[in-house]
């Protein structure tokens, strides 16, 4: 079975996100009003082939913890659906 | 009213995504099986204050088109919810 995993990788809440802060502080200079907070992370789409949803989840979690995420600075969440 | 916009910014389908391709090609070297495609983009959370959902959507779309997205290389989608 083919699955698509949509993974969000975001800087941990406890950490400053300097890229997001900079973008947020400058929004009103270009006419965008009401912005209170901006956080910027990564979005990753994985297309994978697996025997079952449980197997697919296992591979996605391995991919996140072994290569995609830096656990010191980032947290991830994902949504898996059949492709 | 306070809203949270969850924005995904992805490289256009027509374009190669060299970062994603590199990650995808190397997954099996670290024991992750079945990966067929990887695409890597950005995930942006905006917290904003707006009078209505329509106003919030307008500000989010302005933010995307004026500062967050390079329309030559990227496309965006977002989900808006009350905070």
Coordinates of N, CA, C and O in Angstrom, one line a residue:
Chain A
X1 N 0.8 -1.2 0.0 CA 0.0 0.0 0.0 C 0.9 1.3 0.0 O 1.9 1.3 0.6
X2 N 0.3 2.3 -0.7 CA 1.1 3.5 -0.8 C 0.5 4.5 0.2 O -0.7 4.6 0.4
X3 N 1.4 5.2 0.9 CA 0.9 6.2 1.9 C 1.6 7.5 1.7 O 2.7 7.6 1.1
X4 N 1.0 8.6 2.1 CA 1.6 9.9 2.1 C 1.7 10.4 3.6 O 0.6 10.4 4.3
X5 N 2.9 10.7 4.0 CA 3.0 11.3 5.3 C 3.3 12.8 5.2 O 4.2 13.2 4.4
X6 N 2.5 13.6 5.9 CA 2.7 15.1 5.9 C 3.3 15.4 7.3 O 2.6 15.3 8.3
X7 N 4.5 15.8 7.3 CA 5.3 16.0 8.5 C 5.5 17.5 8.8 O 6.0 18.1 7.9
X8 N 5.2 18.0 10.0 CA 5.6 19.3 10.3 C 6.7 19.2 11.4 O 6.6 18.5 12.3
X9 N 7.8 20.0 11.1 CA 8.9 20.0 12.0 C 9.0 21.5 12.5 O 9.2 22.4 11.7
X10 N 8.8 21.7 13.8 CA 8.8 23.1 14.3 C 9.9 23.3 15.4 O 10.1 22.3 16.1
X11 N 10.4 24.5 15.5 CA 11.3 24.7 16.6 C 10.5 24.5 18.0 O 9.4 24.9 18.0
X12 N 11.2 24.0 19.0 CA 10.6 23.7 20.2 C 10.0 25.1 20.8 O 10.6 26.1 20.6
X13 N 8.9 25.0 21.5 CA 8.2 26.2 22.0 C 9.1 26.9 23.0 O 9.0 28.1 23.1
X14 N 10.0 26.2 23.7 CA 10.8 26.8 24.7 C 11.9 27.6 24.1 O 12.6 28.4 24.7
X15 N 12.2 27.5 22.8 CA 13.3 28.1 22.1 C 12.8 29.4 21.3 O 11.7 29.4 20.8
X16 N 13.7 30.4 21.3 CA 13.4 31.5 20.4 C 13.5 31.0 19.0 O 14.3 30.1 18.7
X17 N 12.7 31.6 18.1 CA 12.8 31.3 16.7 C 13.2 32.5 16.0 O 12.3 33.3 15.6
X18 N 14.5 32.8 15.9 CA 14.9 34.1 15.4 C 14.4 34.4 14.0 O 14.1 35.6 13.7
X19 N 14.3 33.4 13.1 CA 13.8 33.6 11.7 C 12.3 34.1 11.8 O 12.0 35.1 11.2
X20 N 11.6 33.4 12.6 CA 10.2 33.8 12.8 C 10.0 35.1 13.4 O 9.2 36.0 13.0
X21 N 10.8 35.4 14.5 CA 10.7 36.7 15.1 C 11.0 37.9 14.2 O 10.3 38.9 14.2
X22 N 12.0 37.7 13.3 CA 12.4 38.7 12.4 C 11.3 39.0 11.4 O 10.9 40.1 11.1
X23 N 10.7 37.9 10.8 CA 9.6 38.0 9.9 C 8.4 38.7 10.6 O 7.8 39.7 10.0
X24 N 8.1 38.3 11.8 CA 7.0 38.8 12.5 C 7.1 40.3 12.8 O 6.1 41.1 12.6
X25 N 8.3 40.7 13.2 CA 8.5 42.1 13.6 C 8.4 43.1 12.3 O 8.2 44.2 12.5
X26 N 8.6 42.5 11.2 CA 8.6 43.4 10.0 C 7.4 43.3 9.1 O 7.2 44.1 8.2
X27 N 6.4 42.5 9.5 CA 5.2 42.4 8.8 C 4.5 43.8 8.6 O 4.0 44.1 7.6
X28 N 4.4 44.5 9.7 CA 3.6 45.8 9.6 C 4.3 46.8 8.7 O 3.7 47.7 8.2
X29 N 5.6 46.6 8.5 CA 6.3 47.6 7.5 C 5.8 47.4 6.1 O 6.0 48.2 5.3
X30 N 5.3 46.2 5.8 CA 4.8 46.0 4.4 C 3.3 45.9 4.4 O 2.7 45.2 3.5
X31 N 2.6 46.4 5.4 CA 1.2 46.6 5.4 C 0.4 45.4 5.8 O -0.8 45.3 5.5
X32 N 1.0 44.5 6.6 CA 0.3 43.3 7.1 C 0.0 43.6 8.6 O 1.0 43.7 9.4
X33 N -1.3 43.6 9.0 CA -1.6 44.1 10.3 C -2.1 42.9 11.2 O -2.6 41.9 10.7
X34 N -1.9 43.1 12.5 CA -2.5 42.1 13.5 C -1.6 40.9 13.8 O -2.1 40.0 14.6
X35 N -0.4 40.8 13.2 CA 0.4 39.6 13.4 C 1.0 39.6 14.8 O 1.6 40.6 15.2
X36 N 0.7 38.6 15.6 CA 1.2 38.6 17.0 C 2.4 37.6 17.2 O 3.3 37.8 18.0
X37 N 2.5 36.6 16.4 CA 3.6 35.7 16.5 C 3.8 34.9 15.2 O 2.8 34.6 14.5
X38 N 5.0 34.6 14.9 CA 5.4 33.9 13.7 C 6.4 32.8 14.1 O 7.4 33.1 14.8
X39 N 6.1 31.6 13.7 CA 7.2 30.5 13.9 C 7.4 29.8 12.6 O 6.4 29.5 11.9
X40 N 8.6 29.6 12.3 CA 8.9 29.0 11.0 C 9.6 27.6 11.2 O 10.6 27.6 11.9
X41 N 9.1 26.6 10.5 CA 9.7 25.3 10.6 C 9.7 24.7 9.2 O 9.7 25.4 8.2
X42 N 9.8 23.4 9.1 CA 9.8 22.7 7.9 C 8.5 21.8 7.7 O 7.9 21.4 8.6
X43 N 8.2 21.7 6.4 CA 7.1 20.8 6.1 C 7.7 19.7 5.1 O 8.3 20.1 4.1
X44 N 7.5 18.5 5.4 CA 8.1 17.4 4.6 C 7.0 16.4 4.2 O 6.2 16.0 5.0
X45 N 6.9 16.2 2.9 CA 6.0 15.1 2.4 C 6.8 13.9 2.0 O 7.8 14.0 1.3
X46 N 6.4 12.8 2.6 CA 7.0 11.5 2.3 C 6.0 10.6 1.6 O 4.9 10.5 2.1
X47 N 6.4 10.1 0.4 CA 5.5 9.1 -0.2 C 6.2 7.7 0.0 O 7.4 7.6 -0.3
X48 N 5.5 6.8 0.6 CA 6.2 5.5 0.9 C 5.2 4.3 0.7 O 4.0 4.5 0.7
X49 N 5.9 3.2 0.4 CA 5.2 1.9 0.2 C 5.4 1.1 1.4 O 6.5 0.9 1.9
X50 N 4.3 0.6 2.0 CA 4.4 -0.3 3.2 C 3.3 -1.3 3.2 O 2.3 -1.1 2.6
X51 N 3.5 -2.4 3.9 CA 2.6 -3.4 4.0 C 1.3 -3.0 4.7 O 0.2 -3.5 4.4
X52 N 1.4 -2.2 5.7 CA 0.3 -1.8 6.5 C 0.5 -0.4 7.0 O 1.6 0.2 7.0
X53 N -0.6 0.2 7.6 CA -0.5 1.5 8.2 C 0.5 1.5 9.3 O 1.3 2.4 9.5
X54 N 0.5 0.4 10.1 CA 1.4 0.4 11.3 C 2.9 0.4 10.8 O 3.7 1.1 11.3
X55 N 3.2 -0.4 9.7 CA 4.5 -0.4 9.1 C 4.9 1.0 8.6 O 6.0 1.4 8.8
X56 N 4.0 1.6 8.0 CA 4.2 3.0 7.4 C 4.6 3.9 8.6 O 5.5 4.7 8.5
X57 N 3.8 3.9 9.6 CA 4.1 4.7 10.8 C 5.4 4.5 11.3 O 6.2 5.4 11.7
X58 N 5.8 3.2 11.4 CA 7.1 2.9 11.9 C 8.2 3.5 11.1 O 9.2 4.1 11.6
X59 N 8.1 3.4 9.7 CA 9.1 4.0 8.9 C 9.2 5.5 9.0 O 10.2 6.1 9.0
X60 N 8.0 6.1 9.0 CA 8.0 7.6 9.1 C 8.6 8.0 10.4 O 9.4 9.0 10.4
X61 N 8.3 7.3 11.5 CA 8.9 7.7 12.8 C 10.4 7.5 12.8 O 11.2 8.3 13.3
X62 N 10.9 6.4 12.2 CA 12.3 6.2 12.0 C 13.0 7.3 11.2 O 14.0 7.9 11.6
X63 N 12.3 7.7 10.1 CA 12.8 8.8 9.3 C 13.0 10.1 10.1 O 14.0 10.8 10.0
X64 N 11.9 10.4 10.9 CA 11.9 11.6 11.6 C 13.1 11.6 12.7 O 13.8 12.5 12.7
X65 N 13.2 10.5 13.4 CA 14.1 10.5 14.5 C 15.6 10.3 14.0 O 16.5 10.8 14.7
X66 N 15.8 9.6 12.9 CA 17.1 9.3 12.4 C 17.7 10.4 11.5 O 18.9 10.5 11.4
X67 N 16.9 11.1 10.8 CA 17.5 12.0 9.8 C 16.8 13.4 9.7 O 17.4 14.4 9.5
X68 N 15.5 13.4 9.9 CA 14.8 14.7 9.6 C 14.8 15.7 10.7 O 14.6 16.9 10.4
X69 N 14.8 15.2 11.9 CA 14.7 16.1 13.1 C 15.9 16.2 13.9 O 16.6 15.2 14.2
X70 N 16.2 17.4 14.4 CA 17.2 17.6 15.5 C 16.4 17.7 16.8 O 15.8 18.8 17.1
X71 N 16.4 16.6 17.6 CA 15.5 16.6 18.8 C 15.9 17.7 19.9 O 15.1 18.0 20.7
X72 N 17.1 18.2 19.8 CA 17.5 19.3 20.7 C 16.8 20.6 20.4 O 16.5 21.3 21.3
X73 N 16.4 20.8 19.2 CA 15.8 22.1 18.8 C 14.4 22.0 18.2 O 13.8 23.0 18.1
X74 N 14.0 20.8 17.8 CA 12.8 20.6 17.0 C 11.9 19.5 17.5 O 12.3 18.6 18.1
X75 N 10.6 19.7 17.3 CA 9.6 18.7 17.5 C 8.9 18.4 16.3 O 8.8 19.3 15.4
X76 N 8.3 17.2 16.1 CA 7.6 16.9 14.9 C 6.2 16.4 15.2 O 5.9 15.8 16.2
X77 N 5.3 16.6 14.2 CA 4.0 15.9 14.2 C 3.7 15.5 12.8 O 4.3 16.1 11.9
X78 N 2.9 14.5 12.6 CA 2.6 14.1 11.2 C 1.2 13.5 11.1 O 0.6 13.1 12.1
X79 N 0.8 13.5 9.8 CA -0.5 13.0 9.5 C -0.3 12.0 8.3 O 0.3 12.3 7.3
X80 N -0.7 10.8 8.5 CA -0.5 9.7 7.5 C -1.8 9.4 6.8 O -2.9 9.3 7.5
X81 N -1.8 9.4 5.5 CA -3.0 9.0 4.8 C -2.7 8.1 3.6 O -1.6 8.1 3.0
X82 N -3.6 7.2 3.1 CA -3.4 6.4 2.0 C -3.2 7.3 0.7 O -4.0 8.3 0.6
X83 N -2.3 6.9 -0.1 CA -2.1 7.8 -1.3 C -3.1 7.4 -2.4 O -3.5 6.2 -2.5
Chain B
X1 N -10.8 39.0 17.4 CA -10.6 37.6 17.5 C -9.2 37.1 17.2 O -8.6 37.8 16.3
X2 N -8.8 36.1 17.8 CA -7.5 35.6 17.6 C -7.5 34.3 16.7 O -8.4 33.5 16.9
X3 N -6.6 34.3 15.7 CA -6.6 33.1 14.8 C -5.2 32.6 14.7 O -4.2 33.3 14.9
X4 N -5.2 31.3 14.4 CA -3.9 30.6 14.1 C -4.0 30.2 12.6 O -4.9 29.5 12.3
X5 N -3.0 30.6 11.8 CA -2.9 30.1 10.5 C -1.7 29.1 10.4 O -0.6 29.4 10.8
X6 N -2.0 27.9 9.9 CA -0.9 26.9 9.6 C -0.7 26.9 8.1 O -1.6 26.4 7.4
X7 N 0.4 27.4 7.7 CA 0.7 27.5 6.3 C 1.8 26.5 5.9 O 2.8 26.4 6.5
X8 N 1.5 25.8 4.8 CA 2.6 25.0 4.2 C 3.0 25.6 2.9 O 2.2 26.0 2.0
X9 N 4.4 25.7 2.8 CA 5.0 26.3 1.6 C 5.8 25.2 0.9 O 6.8 24.7 1.5
X10 N 5.4 24.8 -0.3 CA 6.2 23.7 -0.9 C 6.7 24.1 -2.3 O 6.1 24.9 -2.9
X11 N 7.8 23.4 -2.6 CA 8.4 23.7 -4.0 C 7.3 23.2 -5.0 O 6.6 22.2 -4.8
X12 N 7.2 24.0 -6.1 CA 6.2 23.6 -7.1 C 6.4 22.2 -7.6 O 7.6 21.8 -7.8
X13 N 5.4 21.5 -8.0 CA 5.4 20.1 -8.4 C 6.3 20.0 -9.7 O 7.0 19.0 -9.9
X14 N 6.3 21.0 -10.5 CA 7.0 21.0 -11.8 C 8.6 21.1 -11.6 O 9.3 20.8 -12.5
X15 N 9.0 21.5 -10.4 CA 10.4 21.7 -10.1 C 11.0 20.5 -9.4 O 10.4 19.9 -8.6
X16 N 12.3 20.3 -9.7 CA 13.1 19.4 -8.9 C 13.2 20.0 -7.5 O 13.3 21.2 -7.3
X17 N 13.3 19.1 -6.5 CA 13.5 19.5 -5.1 C 14.8 18.8 -4.7 O 14.8 17.7 -4.1
X18 N 15.9 19.5 -5.0 CA 17.2 18.8 -4.7 C 17.4 18.3 -3.3 O 18.0 17.3 -3.0
X19 N 17.0 19.2 -2.3 CA 17.1 18.8 -0.9 C 16.3 17.5 -0.6 O 16.8 16.6 0.0
X20 N 15.0 17.5 -1.1 CA 14.2 16.3 -0.9 C 14.8 15.1 -1.6 O 14.8 14.0 -1.0
X21 N 15.2 15.3 -2.8 CA 15.8 14.1 -3.6 C 17.0 13.5 -2.9 O 17.1 12.3 -2.8
X22 N 17.8 14.4 -2.3 CA 19.0 13.9 -1.6 C 18.6 13.1 -0.4 O 19.1 12.0 -0.1
X23 N 17.7 13.6 0.4 CA 17.3 12.9 1.6 C 16.6 11.6 1.2 O 16.9 10.6 1.8
X24 N 15.8 11.6 0.2 CA 15.1 10.4 -0.2 C 16.0 9.3 -0.7 O 15.8 8.2 -0.4
X25 N 17.0 9.7 -1.5 CA 18.0 8.7 -2.0 C 18.8 8.1 -0.9 O 19.3 7.0 -1.1
X26 N 18.9 8.7 0.2 CA 19.8 8.2 1.3 C 19.1 7.5 2.4 O 19.7 7.0 3.3
X27 N 17.8 7.5 2.4 CA 17.0 6.9 3.4 C 17.4 5.5 3.7 O 17.5 5.0 4.8
X28 N 17.5 4.7 2.6 CA 17.7 3.2 2.7 C 19.1 3.0 3.3 O 19.4 1.9 3.9
X29 N 20.1 3.9 3.2 CA 21.4 3.7 3.8 C 21.3 3.7 5.4 O 22.2 3.2 6.0
X30 N 20.3 4.3 5.9 CA 20.2 4.3 7.4 C 19.0 3.5 7.8 O 18.4 3.7 8.9
X31 N 18.6 2.5 7.0 CA 17.6 1.5 7.4 C 16.2 1.9 7.3 O 15.3 1.3 8.0
X32 N 15.9 2.9 6.5 CA 14.5 3.3 6.3 C 14.0 2.8 5.0 O 14.6 3.3 3.9
X33 N 13.0 1.9 4.9 CA 12.6 1.3 3.7 C 11.3 1.8 3.1 O 10.5 2.3 3.8
X34 N 11.2 1.7 1.8 CA 9.9 1.9 1.1 C 9.7 3.4 0.7 O 8.6 3.7 0.2
X35 N 10.7 4.3 1.0 CA 10.5 5.7 0.6 C 10.5 5.8 -0.9 O 11.5 5.4 -1.5
X36 N 9.5 6.4 -1.5 CA 9.5 6.6 -2.9 C 9.7 8.1 -3.3 O 10.2 8.4 -4.4
X37 N 9.3 9.0 -2.5 CA 9.5 10.4 -2.8 C 9.6 11.3 -1.5 O 8.9 11.0 -0.6
X38 N 10.4 12.3 -1.6 CA 10.5 13.2 -0.4 C 10.5 14.6 -1.0 O 11.2 14.9 -2.0
X39 N 9.6 15.4 -0.5 CA 9.7 16.9 -0.8 C 9.7 17.7 0.5 O 9.0 17.4 1.4
X40 N 10.6 18.7 0.4 CA 10.8 19.5 1.7 C 10.5 20.9 1.4 O 10.9 21.5 0.5
X41 N 9.6 21.5 2.3 CA 9.2 22.9 2.2 C 9.2 23.5 3.6 O 9.9 23.0 4.5
X42 N 8.5 24.5 3.7 CA 8.4 25.2 5.0 C 7.0 25.1 5.6 O 6.0 25.0 4.9
X43 N 7.0 25.1 7.0 CA 5.8 25.2 7.7 C 5.8 26.5 8.5 O 6.8 26.7 9.3
X44 N 4.8 27.3 8.4 CA 4.8 28.6 9.1 C 3.5 28.7 9.9 O 2.4 28.5 9.4
X45 N 3.7 29.0 11.2 CA 2.5 29.3 12.1 C 2.4 30.8 12.3 O 3.4 31.4 12.8
X46 N 1.3 31.4 12.0 CA 1.0 32.8 12.2 C -0.1 32.9 13.3 O -1.1 32.3 13.1
X47 N 0.2 33.6 14.3 CA -0.9 34.0 15.3 C -1.3 35.4 15.0 O -0.4 36.3 14.9
X48 N -2.6 35.6 14.7 CA -2.9 37.0 14.4 C -4.3 37.4 15.0 O -5.1 36.5 15.3
X49 N -4.4 38.7 15.2 CA -5.7 39.3 15.7 C -6.4 39.9 14.6 O -5.8 40.7 13.8
X50 N -7.7 39.6 14.4 CA -8.4 40.2 13.3 C -9.9 40.3 13.7 O -10.3 39.5 14.6
X51 N -10.6 41.2 13.0 CA -12.0 41.4 13.4 C -12.9 40.2 13.0 O -13.9 40.0 13.7
X52 N -12.5 39.6 11.9 CA -13.4 38.5 11.5 C -12.5 37.5 10.8 O -11.3 37.7 10.5
X53 N -13.1 36.3 10.5 CA -12.3 35.3 9.8 C -11.9 35.8 8.4 O -10.8 35.5 7.9
X54 N -12.8 36.5 7.7 CA -12.5 37.0 6.4 C -11.3 38.0 6.4 O -10.4 37.9 5.6
X55 N -11.3 38.9 7.5 CA -10.1 39.8 7.6 C -8.9 39.0 7.9 O -7.8 39.3 7.3
X56 N -9.0 38.0 8.7 CA -7.8 37.2 9.0 C -7.2 36.5 7.7 O -6.0 36.5 7.5
X57 N -8.2 36.0 6.9 CA -7.7 35.3 5.6 C -7.0 36.3 4.7 O -6.0 36.0 4.1
X58 N -7.6 37.5 4.7 CA -6.9 38.6 3.9 C -5.5 38.8 4.3 O -4.6 38.9 3.5
X59 N -5.3 39.0 5.6 CA -3.9 39.3 6.1 C -3.0 38.1 5.9 O -1.8 38.3 5.5
X60 N -3.5 36.9 6.1 CA -2.7 35.7 5.8 C -2.2 35.6 4.4 O -1.1 35.4 4.0
X61 N -3.2 35.9 3.5 CA -2.9 35.8 2.1 C -1.9 36.9 1.6 O -1.0 36.7 0.8
X62 N -2.1 38.1 2.3 CA -1.1 39.2 2.0 C 0.3 38.8 2.5 O 1.3 39.0 1.8
X63 N 0.3 38.2 3.7 CA 1.6 37.8 4.2 C 2.3 36.8 3.3 O 3.5 36.9 3.0
X64 N 1.5 35.8 2.8 CA 2.1 34.8 1.9 C 2.6 35.4 0.7 O 3.7 35.2 0.3
X65 N 1.8 36.2 0.0 CA 2.2 36.7 -1.3 C 3.2 37.8 -1.2 O 4.0 38.0 -2.2
X66 N 3.3 38.6 -0.1 CA 4.2 39.7 -0.1 C 5.6 39.3 0.5 O 6.5 40.0 0.3
X67 N 5.6 38.3 1.4 CA 6.9 38.1 2.1 C 7.2 36.6 2.2 O 8.4 36.3 2.2
X68 N 6.2 35.7 2.4 CA 6.6 34.4 2.8 C 6.9 33.5 1.6 O 7.6 32.5 1.8
X69 N 6.3 33.8 0.5 CA 6.5 32.8 -0.7 C 7.2 33.5 -1.9 O 7.0 34.6 -2.2
X70 N 8.0 32.6 -2.5 CA 8.5 33.0 -3.8 C 7.7 32.3 -4.9 O 7.8 31.1 -5.1
X71 N 6.8 33.1 -5.5 CA 5.8 32.4 -6.4 C 6.4 31.7 -7.7 O 5.8 30.9 -8.3
X72 N 7.7 32.0 -8.0 CA 8.3 31.4 -9.1 C 8.7 29.9 -8.7 O 8.7 29.1 -9.6
X73 N 9.0 29.7 -7.5 CA 9.4 28.4 -7.1 C 8.5 27.6 -6.1 O 8.7 26.5 -5.9
X74 N 7.5 28.4 -5.5 CA 6.8 27.8 -4.4 C 5.3 28.0 -4.5 O 4.9 29.0 -5.1
X75 N 4.5 27.1 -3.9 CA 3.1 27.3 -3.8 C 2.7 27.1 -2.3 O 3.5 26.5 -1.6
X76 N 1.6 27.7 -1.9 CA 1.2 27.6 -0.5 C -0.2 27.2 -0.3 O -1.0 27.3 -1.2
X77 N -0.4 26.6 0.8 CA -1.8 26.3 1.2 C -1.9 26.5 2.7 O -0.8 26.5 3.4
X78 N -3.0 26.8 3.2 CA -3.1 27.1 4.7 C -4.4 26.7 5.3 O -5.4 26.5 4.5
X79 N -4.4 26.6 6.6 CA -5.6 26.2 7.3 C -5.7 27.2 8.5 O -4.8 27.5 9.2
X80 N -6.9 27.9 8.5 CA -7.1 28.9 9.6 C -8.0 28.4 10.6 O -9.1 27.8 10.3
X81 N -7.7 28.6 11.9 CA -8.6 28.2 13.0 C -8.6 29.2 14.1 O -7.6 29.9 14.3
X82 N -9.7 29.4 14.8 CA -9.7 30.3 16.0 C -8.7 29.8 17.0 O -8.6 28.6 17.2
X83 N -8.0 30.7 17.6 CA -7.0 30.4 18.6 C -7.6 30.1 20.0 O -8.6 30.7 20.3

